[in-house]
GROMACS .gro file of C-alpha atoms in nm:
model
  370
    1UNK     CA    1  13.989  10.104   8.685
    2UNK     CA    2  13.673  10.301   8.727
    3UNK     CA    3  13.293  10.212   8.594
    4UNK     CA    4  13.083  10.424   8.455
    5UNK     CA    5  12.720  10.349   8.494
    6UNK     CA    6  12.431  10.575   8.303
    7UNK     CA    7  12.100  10.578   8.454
    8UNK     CA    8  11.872  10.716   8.181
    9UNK     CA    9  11.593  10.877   8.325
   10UNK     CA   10  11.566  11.179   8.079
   11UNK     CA   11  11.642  11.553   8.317
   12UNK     CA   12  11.690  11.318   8.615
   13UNK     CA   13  11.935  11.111   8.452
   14UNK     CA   14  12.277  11.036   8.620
   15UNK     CA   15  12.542  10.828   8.622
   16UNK     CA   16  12.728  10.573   8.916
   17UNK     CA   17  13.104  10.620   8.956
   18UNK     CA   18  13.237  10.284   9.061
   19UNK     CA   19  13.630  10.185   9.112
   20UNK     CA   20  13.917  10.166   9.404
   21UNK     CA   21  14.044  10.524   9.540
   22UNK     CA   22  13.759  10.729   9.430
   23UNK     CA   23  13.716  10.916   9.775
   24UNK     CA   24  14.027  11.076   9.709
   25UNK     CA   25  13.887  11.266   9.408
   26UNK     CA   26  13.556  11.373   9.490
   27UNK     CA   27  13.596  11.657   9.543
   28UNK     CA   28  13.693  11.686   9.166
   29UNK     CA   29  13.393  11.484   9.049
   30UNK     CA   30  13.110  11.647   9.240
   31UNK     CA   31  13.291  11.984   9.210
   32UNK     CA   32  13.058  11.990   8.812
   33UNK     CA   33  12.749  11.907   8.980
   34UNK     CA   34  12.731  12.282   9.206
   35UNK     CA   35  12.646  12.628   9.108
   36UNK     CA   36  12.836  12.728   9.452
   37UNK     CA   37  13.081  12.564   9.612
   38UNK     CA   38  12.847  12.464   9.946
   39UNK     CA   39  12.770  12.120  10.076
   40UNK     CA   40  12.646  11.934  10.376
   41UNK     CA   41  12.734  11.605  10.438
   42UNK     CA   42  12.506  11.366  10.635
   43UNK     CA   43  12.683  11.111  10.746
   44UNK     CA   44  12.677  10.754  10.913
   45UNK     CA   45  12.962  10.843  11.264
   46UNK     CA   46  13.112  10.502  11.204
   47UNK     CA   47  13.142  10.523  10.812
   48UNK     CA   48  13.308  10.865  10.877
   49UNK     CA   49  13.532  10.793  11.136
   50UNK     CA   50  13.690  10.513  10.892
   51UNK     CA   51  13.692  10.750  10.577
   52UNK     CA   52  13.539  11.106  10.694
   53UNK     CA   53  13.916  11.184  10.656
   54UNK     CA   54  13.993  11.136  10.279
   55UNK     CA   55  13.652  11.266  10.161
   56UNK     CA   56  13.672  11.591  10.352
   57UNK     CA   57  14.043  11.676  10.266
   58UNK     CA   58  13.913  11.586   9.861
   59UNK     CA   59  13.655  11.864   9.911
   60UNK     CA   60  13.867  12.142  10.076
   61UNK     CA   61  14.101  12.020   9.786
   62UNK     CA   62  13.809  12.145   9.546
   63UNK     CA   63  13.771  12.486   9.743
   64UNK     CA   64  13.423  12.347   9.893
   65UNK     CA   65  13.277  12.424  10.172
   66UNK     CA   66  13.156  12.150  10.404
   67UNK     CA   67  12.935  12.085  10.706
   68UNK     CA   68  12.880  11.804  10.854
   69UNK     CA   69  12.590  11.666  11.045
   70UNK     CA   70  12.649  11.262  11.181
   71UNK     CA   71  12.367  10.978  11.218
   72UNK     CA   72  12.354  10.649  11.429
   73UNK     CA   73  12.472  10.356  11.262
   74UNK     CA   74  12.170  10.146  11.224
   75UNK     CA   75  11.812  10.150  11.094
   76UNK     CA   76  11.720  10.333  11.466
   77UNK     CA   77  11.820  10.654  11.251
   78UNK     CA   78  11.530  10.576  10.963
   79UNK     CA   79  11.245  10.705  11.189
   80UNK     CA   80  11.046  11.061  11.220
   81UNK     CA   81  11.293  11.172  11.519
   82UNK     CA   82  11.583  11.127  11.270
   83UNK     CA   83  11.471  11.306  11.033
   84UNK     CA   84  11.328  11.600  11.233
   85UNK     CA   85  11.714  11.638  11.355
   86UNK     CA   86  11.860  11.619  11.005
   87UNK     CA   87  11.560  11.813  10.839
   88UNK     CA   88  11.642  12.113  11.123
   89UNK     CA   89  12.025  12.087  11.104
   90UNK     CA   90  11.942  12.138  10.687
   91UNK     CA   91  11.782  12.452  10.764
   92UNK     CA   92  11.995  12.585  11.045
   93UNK     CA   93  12.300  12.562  10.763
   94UNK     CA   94  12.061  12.797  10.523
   95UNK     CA   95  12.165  12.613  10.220
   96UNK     CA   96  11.967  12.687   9.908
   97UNK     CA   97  11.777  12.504   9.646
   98UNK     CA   98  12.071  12.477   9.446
   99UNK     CA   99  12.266  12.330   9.714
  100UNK     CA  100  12.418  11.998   9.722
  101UNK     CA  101  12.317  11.740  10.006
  102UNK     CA  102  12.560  11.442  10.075
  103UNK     CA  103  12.463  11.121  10.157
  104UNK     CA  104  12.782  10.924  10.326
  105UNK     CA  105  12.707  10.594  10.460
  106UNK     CA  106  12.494  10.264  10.408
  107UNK     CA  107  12.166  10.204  10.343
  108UNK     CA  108  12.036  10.382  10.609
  109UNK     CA  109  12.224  10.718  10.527
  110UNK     CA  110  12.088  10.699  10.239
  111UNK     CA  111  11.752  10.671  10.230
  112UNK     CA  112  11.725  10.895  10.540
  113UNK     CA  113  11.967  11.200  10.314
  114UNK     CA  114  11.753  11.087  10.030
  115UNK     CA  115  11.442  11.147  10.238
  116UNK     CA  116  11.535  11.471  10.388
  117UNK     CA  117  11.701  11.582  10.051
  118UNK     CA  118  11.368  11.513   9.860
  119UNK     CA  119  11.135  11.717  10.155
  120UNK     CA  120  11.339  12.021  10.239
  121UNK     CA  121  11.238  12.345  10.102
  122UNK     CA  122  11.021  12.123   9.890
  123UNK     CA  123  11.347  11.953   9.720
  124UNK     CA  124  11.743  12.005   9.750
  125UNK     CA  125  11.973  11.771   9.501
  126UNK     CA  126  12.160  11.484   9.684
  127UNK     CA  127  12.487  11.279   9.578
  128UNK     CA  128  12.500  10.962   9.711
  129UNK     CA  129  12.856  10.806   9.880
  130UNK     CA  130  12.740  10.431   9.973
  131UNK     CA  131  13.018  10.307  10.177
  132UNK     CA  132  12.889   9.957  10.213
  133UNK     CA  133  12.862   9.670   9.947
  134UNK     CA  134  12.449   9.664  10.025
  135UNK     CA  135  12.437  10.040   9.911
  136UNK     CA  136  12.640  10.021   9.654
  137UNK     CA  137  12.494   9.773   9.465
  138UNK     CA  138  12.096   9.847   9.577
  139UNK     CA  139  12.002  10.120   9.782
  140UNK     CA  140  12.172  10.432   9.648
  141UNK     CA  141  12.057  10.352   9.274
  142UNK     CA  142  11.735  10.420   9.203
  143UNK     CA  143  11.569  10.706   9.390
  144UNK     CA  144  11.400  10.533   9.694
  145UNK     CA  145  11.377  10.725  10.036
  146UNK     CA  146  11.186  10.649  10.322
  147UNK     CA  147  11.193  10.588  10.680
  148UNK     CA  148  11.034  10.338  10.880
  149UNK     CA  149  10.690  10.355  11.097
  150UNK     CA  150  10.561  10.137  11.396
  151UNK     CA  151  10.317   9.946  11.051
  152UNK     CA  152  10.678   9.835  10.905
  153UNK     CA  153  11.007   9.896  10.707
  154UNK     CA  154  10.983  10.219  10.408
  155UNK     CA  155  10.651  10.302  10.463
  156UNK     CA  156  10.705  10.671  10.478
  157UNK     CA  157  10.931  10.836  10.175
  158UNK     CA  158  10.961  10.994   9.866
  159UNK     CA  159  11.094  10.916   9.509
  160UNK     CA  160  11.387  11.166   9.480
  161UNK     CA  161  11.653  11.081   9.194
  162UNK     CA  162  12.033  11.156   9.320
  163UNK     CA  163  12.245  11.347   9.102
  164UNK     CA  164  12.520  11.122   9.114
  165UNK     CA  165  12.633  10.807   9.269
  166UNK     CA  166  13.018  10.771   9.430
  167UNK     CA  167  13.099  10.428   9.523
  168UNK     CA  168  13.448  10.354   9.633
  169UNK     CA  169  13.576  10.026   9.663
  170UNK     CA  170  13.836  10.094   9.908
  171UNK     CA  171  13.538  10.139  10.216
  172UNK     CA  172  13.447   9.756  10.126
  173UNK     CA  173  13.783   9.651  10.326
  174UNK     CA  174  13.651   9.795  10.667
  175UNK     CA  175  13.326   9.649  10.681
  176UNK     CA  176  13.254   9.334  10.895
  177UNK     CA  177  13.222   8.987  10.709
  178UNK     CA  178  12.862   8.994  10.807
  179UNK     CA  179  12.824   9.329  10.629
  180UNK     CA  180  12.989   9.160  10.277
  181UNK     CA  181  12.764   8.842  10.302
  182UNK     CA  182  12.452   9.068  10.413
  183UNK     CA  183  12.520   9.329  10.122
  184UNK     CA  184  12.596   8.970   9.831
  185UNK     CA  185  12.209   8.891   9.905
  186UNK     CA  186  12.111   9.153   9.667
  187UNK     CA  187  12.400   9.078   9.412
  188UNK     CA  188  12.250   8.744   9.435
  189UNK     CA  189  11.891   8.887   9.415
  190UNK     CA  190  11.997   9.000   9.024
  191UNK     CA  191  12.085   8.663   8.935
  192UNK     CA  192  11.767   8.529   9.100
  193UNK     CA  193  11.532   8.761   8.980
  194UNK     CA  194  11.639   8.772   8.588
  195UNK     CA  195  11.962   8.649   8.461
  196UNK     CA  196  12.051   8.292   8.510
  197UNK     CA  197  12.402   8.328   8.401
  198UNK     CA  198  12.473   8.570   8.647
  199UNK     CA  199  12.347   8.366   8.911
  200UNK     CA  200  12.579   8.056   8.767
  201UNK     CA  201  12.882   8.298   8.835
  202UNK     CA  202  12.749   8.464   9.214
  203UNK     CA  203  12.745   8.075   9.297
  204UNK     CA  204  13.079   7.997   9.160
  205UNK     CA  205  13.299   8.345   9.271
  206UNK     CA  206  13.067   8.391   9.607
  207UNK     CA  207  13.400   8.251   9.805
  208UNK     CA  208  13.633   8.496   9.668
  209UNK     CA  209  13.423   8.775   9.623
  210UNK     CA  210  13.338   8.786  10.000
  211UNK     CA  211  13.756   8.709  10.050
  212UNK     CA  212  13.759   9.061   9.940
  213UNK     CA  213  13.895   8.970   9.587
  214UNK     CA  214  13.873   9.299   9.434
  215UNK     CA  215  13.844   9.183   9.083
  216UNK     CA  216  13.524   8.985   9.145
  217UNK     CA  217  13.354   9.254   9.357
  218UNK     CA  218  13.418   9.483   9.100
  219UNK     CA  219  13.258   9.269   8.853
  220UNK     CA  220  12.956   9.189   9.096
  221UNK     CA  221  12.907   9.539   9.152
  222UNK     CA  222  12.887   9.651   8.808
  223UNK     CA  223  12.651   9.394   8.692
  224UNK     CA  224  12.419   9.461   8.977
  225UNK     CA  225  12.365   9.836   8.936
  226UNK     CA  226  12.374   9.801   8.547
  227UNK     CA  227  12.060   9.566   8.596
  228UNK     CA  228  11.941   9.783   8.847
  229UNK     CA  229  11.978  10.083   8.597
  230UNK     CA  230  11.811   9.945   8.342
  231UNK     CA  231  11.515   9.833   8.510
  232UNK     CA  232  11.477  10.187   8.685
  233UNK     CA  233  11.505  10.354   8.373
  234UNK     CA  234  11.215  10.162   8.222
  235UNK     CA  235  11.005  10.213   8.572
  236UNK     CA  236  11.125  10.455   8.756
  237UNK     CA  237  10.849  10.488   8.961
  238UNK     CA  238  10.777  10.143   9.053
  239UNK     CA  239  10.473  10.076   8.816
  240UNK     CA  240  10.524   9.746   8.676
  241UNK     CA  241  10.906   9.572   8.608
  242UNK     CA  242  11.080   9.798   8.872
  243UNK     CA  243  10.865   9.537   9.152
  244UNK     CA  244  11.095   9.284   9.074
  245UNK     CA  245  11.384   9.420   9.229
  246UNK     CA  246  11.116   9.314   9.583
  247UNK     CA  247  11.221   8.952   9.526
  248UNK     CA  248  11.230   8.837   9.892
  249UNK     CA  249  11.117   9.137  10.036
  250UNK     CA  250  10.786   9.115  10.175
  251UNK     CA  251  10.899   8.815  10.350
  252UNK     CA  252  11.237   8.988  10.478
  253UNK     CA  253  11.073   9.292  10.586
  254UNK     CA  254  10.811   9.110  10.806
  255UNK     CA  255  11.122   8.940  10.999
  256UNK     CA  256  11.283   9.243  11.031
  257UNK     CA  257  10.962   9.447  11.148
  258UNK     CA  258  10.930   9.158  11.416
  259UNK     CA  259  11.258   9.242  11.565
  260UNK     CA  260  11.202   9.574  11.604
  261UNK     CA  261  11.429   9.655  11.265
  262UNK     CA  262  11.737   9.579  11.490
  263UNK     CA  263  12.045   9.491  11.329
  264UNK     CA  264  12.185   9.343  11.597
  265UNK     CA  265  11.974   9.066  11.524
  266UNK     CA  266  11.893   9.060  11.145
  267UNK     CA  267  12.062   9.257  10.868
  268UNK     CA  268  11.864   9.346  10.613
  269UNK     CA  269  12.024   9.156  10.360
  270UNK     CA  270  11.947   8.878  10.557
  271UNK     CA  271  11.608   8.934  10.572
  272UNK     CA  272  11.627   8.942  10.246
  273UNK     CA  273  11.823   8.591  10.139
  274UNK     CA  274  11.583   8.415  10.393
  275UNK     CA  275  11.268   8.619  10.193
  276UNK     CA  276  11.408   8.534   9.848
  277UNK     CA  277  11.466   8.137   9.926
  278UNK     CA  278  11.043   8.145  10.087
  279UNK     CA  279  10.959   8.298   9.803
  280UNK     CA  280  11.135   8.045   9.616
  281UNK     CA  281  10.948   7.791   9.836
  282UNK     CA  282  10.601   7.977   9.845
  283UNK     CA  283  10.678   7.932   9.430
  284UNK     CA  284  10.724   7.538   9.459
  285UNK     CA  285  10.427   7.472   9.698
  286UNK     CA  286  10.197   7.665   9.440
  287UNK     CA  287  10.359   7.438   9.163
  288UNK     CA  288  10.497   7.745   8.976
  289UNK     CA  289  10.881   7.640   9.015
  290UNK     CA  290  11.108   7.334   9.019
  291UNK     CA  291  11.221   7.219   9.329
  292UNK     CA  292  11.583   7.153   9.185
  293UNK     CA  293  11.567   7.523   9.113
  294UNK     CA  294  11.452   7.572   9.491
  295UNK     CA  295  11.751   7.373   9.617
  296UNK     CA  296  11.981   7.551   9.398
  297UNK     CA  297  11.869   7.922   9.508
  298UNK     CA  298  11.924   7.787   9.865
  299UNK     CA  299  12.308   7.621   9.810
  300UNK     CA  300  12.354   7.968   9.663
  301UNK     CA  301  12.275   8.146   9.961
  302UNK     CA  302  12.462   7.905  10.198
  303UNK     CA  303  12.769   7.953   9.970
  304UNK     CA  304  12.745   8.301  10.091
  305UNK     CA  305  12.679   8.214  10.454
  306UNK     CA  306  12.328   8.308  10.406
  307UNK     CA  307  12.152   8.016  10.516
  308UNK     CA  308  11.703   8.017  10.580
  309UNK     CA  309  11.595   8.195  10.895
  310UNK     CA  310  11.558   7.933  11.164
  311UNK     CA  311  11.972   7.845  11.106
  312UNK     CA  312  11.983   8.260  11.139
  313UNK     CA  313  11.828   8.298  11.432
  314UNK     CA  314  11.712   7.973  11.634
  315UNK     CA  315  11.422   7.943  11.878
  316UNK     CA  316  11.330   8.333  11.698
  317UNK     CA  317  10.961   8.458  11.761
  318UNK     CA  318  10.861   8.345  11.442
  319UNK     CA  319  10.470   8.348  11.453
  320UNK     CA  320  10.324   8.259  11.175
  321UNK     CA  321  10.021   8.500  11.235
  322UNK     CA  322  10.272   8.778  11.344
  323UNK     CA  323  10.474   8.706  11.010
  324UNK     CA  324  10.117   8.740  10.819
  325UNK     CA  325  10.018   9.047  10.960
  326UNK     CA  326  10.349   9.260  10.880
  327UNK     CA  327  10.323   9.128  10.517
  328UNK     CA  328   9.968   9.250  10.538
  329UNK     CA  329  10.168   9.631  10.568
  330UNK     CA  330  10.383   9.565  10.229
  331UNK     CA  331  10.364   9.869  10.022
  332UNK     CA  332  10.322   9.669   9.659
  333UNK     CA  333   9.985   9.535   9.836
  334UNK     CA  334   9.647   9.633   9.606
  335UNK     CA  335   9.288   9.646   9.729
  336UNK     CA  336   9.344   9.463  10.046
  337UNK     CA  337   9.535   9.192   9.906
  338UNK     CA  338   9.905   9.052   9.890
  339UNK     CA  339  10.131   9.139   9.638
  340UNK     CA  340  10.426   8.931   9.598
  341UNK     CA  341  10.758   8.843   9.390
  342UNK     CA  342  10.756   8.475   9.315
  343UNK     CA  343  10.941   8.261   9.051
  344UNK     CA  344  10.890   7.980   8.798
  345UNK     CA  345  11.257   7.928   8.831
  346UNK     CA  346  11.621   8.075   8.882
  347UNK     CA  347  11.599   8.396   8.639
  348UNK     CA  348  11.213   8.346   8.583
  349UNK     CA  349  11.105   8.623   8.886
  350UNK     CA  350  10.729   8.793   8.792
  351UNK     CA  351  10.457   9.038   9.015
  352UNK     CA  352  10.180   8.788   9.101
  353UNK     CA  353   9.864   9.016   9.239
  354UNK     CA  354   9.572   8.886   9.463
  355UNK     CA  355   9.809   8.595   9.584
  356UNK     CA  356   9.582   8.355   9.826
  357UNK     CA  357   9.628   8.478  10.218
  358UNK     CA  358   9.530   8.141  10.320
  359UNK     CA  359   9.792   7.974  10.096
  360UNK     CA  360  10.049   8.243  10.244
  361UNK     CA  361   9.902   8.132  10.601
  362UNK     CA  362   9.951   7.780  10.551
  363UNK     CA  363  10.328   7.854  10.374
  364UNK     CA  364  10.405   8.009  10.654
  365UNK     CA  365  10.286   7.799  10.895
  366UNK     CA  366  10.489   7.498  10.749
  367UNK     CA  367  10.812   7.685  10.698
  368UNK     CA  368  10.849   7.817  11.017
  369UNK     CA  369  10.801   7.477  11.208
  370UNK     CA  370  11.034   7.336  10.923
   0.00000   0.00000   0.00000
């Protein structure tokens, strides 16, 4: 059964397809979307190789015609290089304004199509095709493109709206175990960040949902970009309730911009579960949030396999200093100081501005000795 999702964001409004199969008929649902039958598709080359097949024959199905241009798996494709290929391949193909760009891939795909969509001949509509469970349920809702630069993760992008969203089910059964667990950090993140009976249920269907029970996904999926579509549609660009959705991140990204954003070595979405339970810490130590509700965030994320950082990656170059200074790069930062997500609780995530860089020294200092 397919999901409809509506995100209401007045002429950039559009909705998220989700349900099993749904490959097989794009070509019939993003068929509406064109004034001429001419797409490219920018595509992750290991996404493709597993389902390139069934997408393209759905298109020529729909009489459209189809280029394709292929990206490294990998957040090595979000940087300047990357998108000087992509942005040149765009305008080597000659499409028009009223073109449609395709986005077919993860995370990465997307924010780099999203990026290059949002920048070429000042702005070309995109679909997004998330083929992972991370995209699905986080990066291609919402309008956030970037790449990364040497300062850290996203710093360079553009808020450009999709016209549609296309996530099949069926490309969840090809992805590694690590992907699943990696991706169920920000289904978690929902429950975390706002609703405390969705948390109750990630921590009690985590098991079967990462078994690949197709029921539960399904129901994971569509909670998390209904939350997600709400909150975008209130702040689309990011101005107040919209920072939520960061819960974890500031930390994350700093491990990840340690390692040289290789994914080899940290998925994002485990940047993130180890961010969201120091955040959850950070919370405690400033005697904002129960430590039962600490423990319980952190049994959460070890139900998923997502245990804290040092059980991630032992013996990792965690400097505490190091750590400090990428955080010092987050984009949510205001007049020189830290911004961050923090929590009186499970469900009880708010902005906190100004936050202490001394207490954040001395957090950090603790937790990564812990």
């Amino acid at each position: 059964m397919k999901q409809t999702v509506a995100v209401a964001l007045d002429q950039r409004s559009y909705v998220v397809d989700i349900g099993q199969g749904l490959l097989a008929e794009a070509g019939a649902l993003i068929r509406p979307l064109m004034k001429r039958p001419r797409v490219a598709i920018i595509a992750d080359s290991t996404a493709w190789a597993l389902h390139g097949g069934v997408f393209g024959e759905s298109l020529t199905q729909a009489s459209i015609i189809w280029d394709l241009i292929e990206i490294a798996p990998g957040e090595g494709s979000k940087s300047f290089a990357s998108l000087e290929r992509v942005t040149e391949a765009l305008l080597a193909l000659n499409l028009e304004r009223s073109d449609l760009i395709i986005a077919f891939g993860g995370g990465v795909t997307g924010d780099l199509t999203g990026f290059a969509a949002g920048i070429t001949k000042r702005g070309i509509d995109f679909v997004q095709v998330p083929t992972t469970l991370l995209a699905q349920v986080d990066s291609s809702v919402g309008g956030k493109t970037a790449i990364n630069a040497s300062a850290g993760k996203n710093l360079i992008g553009v808020f450009w709206q999709p016209r549609y969203v296309l996530a099949d089910l069926s490309t969840l059964a090809t992805l590694p175990a690590r992907d699943l667990r990696a991706g169920w950090a920000e289904i978690l993140k929902i429950g975390l960040l706002g609703d405390r009976a969705f948390f109750d249920w990630c921590l009690a269907h985590a098991p079967t949902a990462l078994a690949g029970t197709v029921e539960h996904l399904a129901y994971a999926i569509g909670q998390s970009v209904q939350a997600k579509a709400r909150i975008v549609a209130e702040d689309e660009r990011e101005a107040g309730v919209r920072a939520l959705l960061n819960l974890g991140h500031t930390f994350g990204h700093a491990f990840e911009a340690i390692v040289g954003f290789d994914e080899s070595v940290l998925r994002h979405g485990e940047a993130v579960a180890c961010g969201m339970a120091m955040a959850f810490r950070f919370s405690h130590a400033q005697g904002l949030c129960p430590q039962e509700d600490v423990l319980l965030a952190e049994k959460a994320l070890q139900a998923a396999g997502l245990a804290y950082l040092p059980r991630l990656l032992p013996g990792g170059p965690w400097h505490p200093d190091a750590l400090f200074e990428a955080m010092s790069h987050d984009k949510k930062n205001e007049n020189g100081a830290l911004t961050l997500i923090l929590t009186r609780g499970i469900g009880a995530a708010f902005v906190q501005k100004g936050v202490d860089a001394e207490a954040v020294r001395a957090f950090l200092k603790e937790d990564v000795q812990r």
